[in-house]
Structures are given as C-alpha cells and as structure tokens.
Coordinates of C-alpha atoms in Angstrom, one line a residue:
X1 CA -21.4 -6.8 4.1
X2 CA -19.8 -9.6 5.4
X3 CA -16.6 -8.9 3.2
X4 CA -16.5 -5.4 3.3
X5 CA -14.0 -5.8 6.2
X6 CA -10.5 -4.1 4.6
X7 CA -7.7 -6.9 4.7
X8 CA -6.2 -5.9 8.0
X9 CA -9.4 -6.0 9.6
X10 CA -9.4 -9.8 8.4
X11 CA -5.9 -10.4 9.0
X12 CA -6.9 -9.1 12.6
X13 CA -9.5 -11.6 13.6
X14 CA -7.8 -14.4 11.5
X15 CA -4.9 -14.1 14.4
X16 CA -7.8 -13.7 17.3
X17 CA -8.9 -16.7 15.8
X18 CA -5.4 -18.2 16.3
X19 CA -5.3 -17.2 19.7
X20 CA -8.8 -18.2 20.7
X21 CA -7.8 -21.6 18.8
X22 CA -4.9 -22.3 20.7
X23 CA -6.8 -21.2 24.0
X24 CA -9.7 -23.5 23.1
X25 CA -7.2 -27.0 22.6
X26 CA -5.4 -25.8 25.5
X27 CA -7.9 -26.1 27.4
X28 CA -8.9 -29.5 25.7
X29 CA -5.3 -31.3 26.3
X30 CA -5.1 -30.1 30.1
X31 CA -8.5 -31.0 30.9
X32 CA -7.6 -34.5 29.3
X33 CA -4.7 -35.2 31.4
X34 CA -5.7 -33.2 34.4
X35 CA -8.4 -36.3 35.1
X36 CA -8.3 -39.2 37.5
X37 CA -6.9 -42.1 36.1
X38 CA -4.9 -41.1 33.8
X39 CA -1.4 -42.7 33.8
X40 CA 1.9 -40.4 34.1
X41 CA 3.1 -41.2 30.9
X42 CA 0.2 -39.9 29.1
X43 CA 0.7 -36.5 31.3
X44 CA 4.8 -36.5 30.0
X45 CA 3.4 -37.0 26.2
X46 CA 0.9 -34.3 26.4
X47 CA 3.5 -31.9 27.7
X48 CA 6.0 -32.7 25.1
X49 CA 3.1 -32.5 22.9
X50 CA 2.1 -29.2 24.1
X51 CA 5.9 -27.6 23.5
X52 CA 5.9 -28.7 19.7
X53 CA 1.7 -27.5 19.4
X54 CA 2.9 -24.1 20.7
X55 CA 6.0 -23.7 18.5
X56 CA 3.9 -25.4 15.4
X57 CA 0.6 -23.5 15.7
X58 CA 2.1 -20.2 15.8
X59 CA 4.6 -20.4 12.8
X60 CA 1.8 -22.5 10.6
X61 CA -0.6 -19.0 11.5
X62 CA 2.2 -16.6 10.2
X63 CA 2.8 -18.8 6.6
X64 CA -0.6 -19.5 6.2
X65 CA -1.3 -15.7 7.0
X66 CA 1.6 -14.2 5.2
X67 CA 0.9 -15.8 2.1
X68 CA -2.6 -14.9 2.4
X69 CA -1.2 -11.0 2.5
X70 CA 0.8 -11.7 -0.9
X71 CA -1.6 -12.7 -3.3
X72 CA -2.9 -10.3 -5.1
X73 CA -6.3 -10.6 -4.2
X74 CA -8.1 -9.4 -1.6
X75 CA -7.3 -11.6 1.4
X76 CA -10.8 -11.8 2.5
X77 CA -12.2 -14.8 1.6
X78 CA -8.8 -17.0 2.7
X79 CA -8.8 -15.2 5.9
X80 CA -12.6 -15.9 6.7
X81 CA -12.1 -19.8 5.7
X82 CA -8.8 -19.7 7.8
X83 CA -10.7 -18.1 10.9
X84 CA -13.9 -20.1 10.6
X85 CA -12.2 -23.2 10.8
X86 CA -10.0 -22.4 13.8
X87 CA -12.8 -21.2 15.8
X88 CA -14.8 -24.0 15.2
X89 CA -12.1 -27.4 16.1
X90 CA -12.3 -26.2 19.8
X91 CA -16.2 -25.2 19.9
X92 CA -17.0 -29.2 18.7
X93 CA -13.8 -30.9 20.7
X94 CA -14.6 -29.2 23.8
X95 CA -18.1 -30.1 25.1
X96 CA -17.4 -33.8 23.7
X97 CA -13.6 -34.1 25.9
X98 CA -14.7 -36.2 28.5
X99 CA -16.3 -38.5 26.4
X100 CA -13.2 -39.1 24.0
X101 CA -10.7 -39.4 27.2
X102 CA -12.9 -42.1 28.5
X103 CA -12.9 -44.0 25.2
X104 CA -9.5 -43.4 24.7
X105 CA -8.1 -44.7 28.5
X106 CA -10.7 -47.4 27.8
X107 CA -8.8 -48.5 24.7
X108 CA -5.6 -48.0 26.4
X109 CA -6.4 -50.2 29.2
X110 CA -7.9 -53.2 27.0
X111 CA -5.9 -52.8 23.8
X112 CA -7.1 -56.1 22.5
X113 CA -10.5 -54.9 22.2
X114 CA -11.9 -53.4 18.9
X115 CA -11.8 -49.6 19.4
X116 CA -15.6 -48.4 19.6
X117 CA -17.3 -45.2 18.7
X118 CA -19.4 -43.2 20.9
X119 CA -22.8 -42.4 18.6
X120 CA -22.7 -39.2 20.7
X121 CA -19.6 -38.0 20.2
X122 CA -19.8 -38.6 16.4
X123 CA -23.1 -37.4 15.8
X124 CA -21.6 -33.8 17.9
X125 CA -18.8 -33.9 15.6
X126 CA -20.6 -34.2 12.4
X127 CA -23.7 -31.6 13.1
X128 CA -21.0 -28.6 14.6
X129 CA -18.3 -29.2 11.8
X130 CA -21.0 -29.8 9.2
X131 CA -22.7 -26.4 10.4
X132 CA -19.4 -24.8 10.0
X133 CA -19.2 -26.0 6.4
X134 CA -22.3 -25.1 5.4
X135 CA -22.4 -21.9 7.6
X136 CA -18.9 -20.8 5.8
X137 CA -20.2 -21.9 2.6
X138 CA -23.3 -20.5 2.5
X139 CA -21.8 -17.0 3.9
X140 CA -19.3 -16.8 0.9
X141 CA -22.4 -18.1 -1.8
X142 CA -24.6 -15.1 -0.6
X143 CA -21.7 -12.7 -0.4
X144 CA -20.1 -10.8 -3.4
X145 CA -17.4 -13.1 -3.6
X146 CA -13.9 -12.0 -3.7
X147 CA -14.3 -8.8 -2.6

C-alpha cells in the first residue's frame, strides 16, 4: 500500500519533504541565534551560513531527486528514504535546540574545558533517529519492495 504511490506522487512529497526540511532548520538556526547571550559574531556566521544552506539544500534536492527519476526503477523506495530522513533531522533537532545552544555558548565561553554531553539531548537523539530507522526499515521490510 505504502508503495503503490505512482512516482510523481513520491517525487511530490519527497520535495514537501524538502520544503518542510528547510522550514524545520530554519527555524532551528534563528531560534539559536535569536537568544540572549549570544555574541554578534555568531549572528554574522549563521547568516552567512544560512545564504550557502539555502543555495546548497535546494540544488542537493534537485540531483538527488533527478537522479532518482532516471533510474530505471521505480523511484519509490529512494524517494521514501530521501523524504523520511528529511522530515525526521528537524522533528529530533528541534525540541532538543535550547539545550545544544546552551552547551555550545557554554563551550564557547570556557574553551579550555572538556566539551560535555547532555544525557538528554543524546538519549532524544538516538530514540527519534533510531525510530526513524527502524520505522523506515521496517515499512520497506513489510512492503512489496521495489514496487
């Protein structure tokens, strides 16, 4: 069922995917800088970095996508893996932000310090991208693949 969407219904949600993607970290680098005390030259890198992320993204979408359309096989099963993972970087980044900009800023202020981990963060990290794994993994096992 899950792969009886034709090609161009995939190659549809692949680029929602994209957009909801590039929404999602948007929303994760200007939340990030937008904090108090966070220096001006982080603000300058992040929008420099933001330029390049909206040039890169787009044109990494349309190779991965095109070449997805030219193989002779369906494109189903690249597209799903291509729109899975893209939907799921933002969902586990975003509710775990705040947490990383404090670590990070902490670092930053005291560089001599051995960077530390937040068990939190990590433990978010693994259990949503491990779930999208085995979620994306399990879908194409139970699935006629390939078609």
């Amino acid at each position: 069922m899950l792969f009886s969407i034709p090609g161009t219904g995939w190659l549809l949600i692949a680029a929602l995917s994209t957009v909801v993607f590039m929404i999602g970290m948007r929303a994760l680098i200007i939340g990030a800088t937008t904090g108090d005390g966070v220096p001006g030259d982080w603000r300058e890198q992040s929008r420099r970095g933001l330029r390049l992320f909206y040039v890169a993204t787009p044109v990494f979408a349309a190779i991965v996508l095109g070449a997805s359309m030219l193989r002779p096989e369906p494109p189903s099963t690249i597209l799903f893996l291509y729109s899975m993972s893209f939907a799921a970087i933002p969902a586990a980044l975003l509710p775990v932000r705040g947490r990383m900009v404090r670590l990070h800023l902490a670092q930053q202020a005291d560089p001599d310090v051995a960077p530390r981990t937040d068990w939190v963060v990590t433990t978010w990290l693994v259990l949503v991208l491990g779930a999208a794994c085995l979620g994306s993994t399990a879908a194409l096992l139970v699935s006629k693949y390939g078609t």
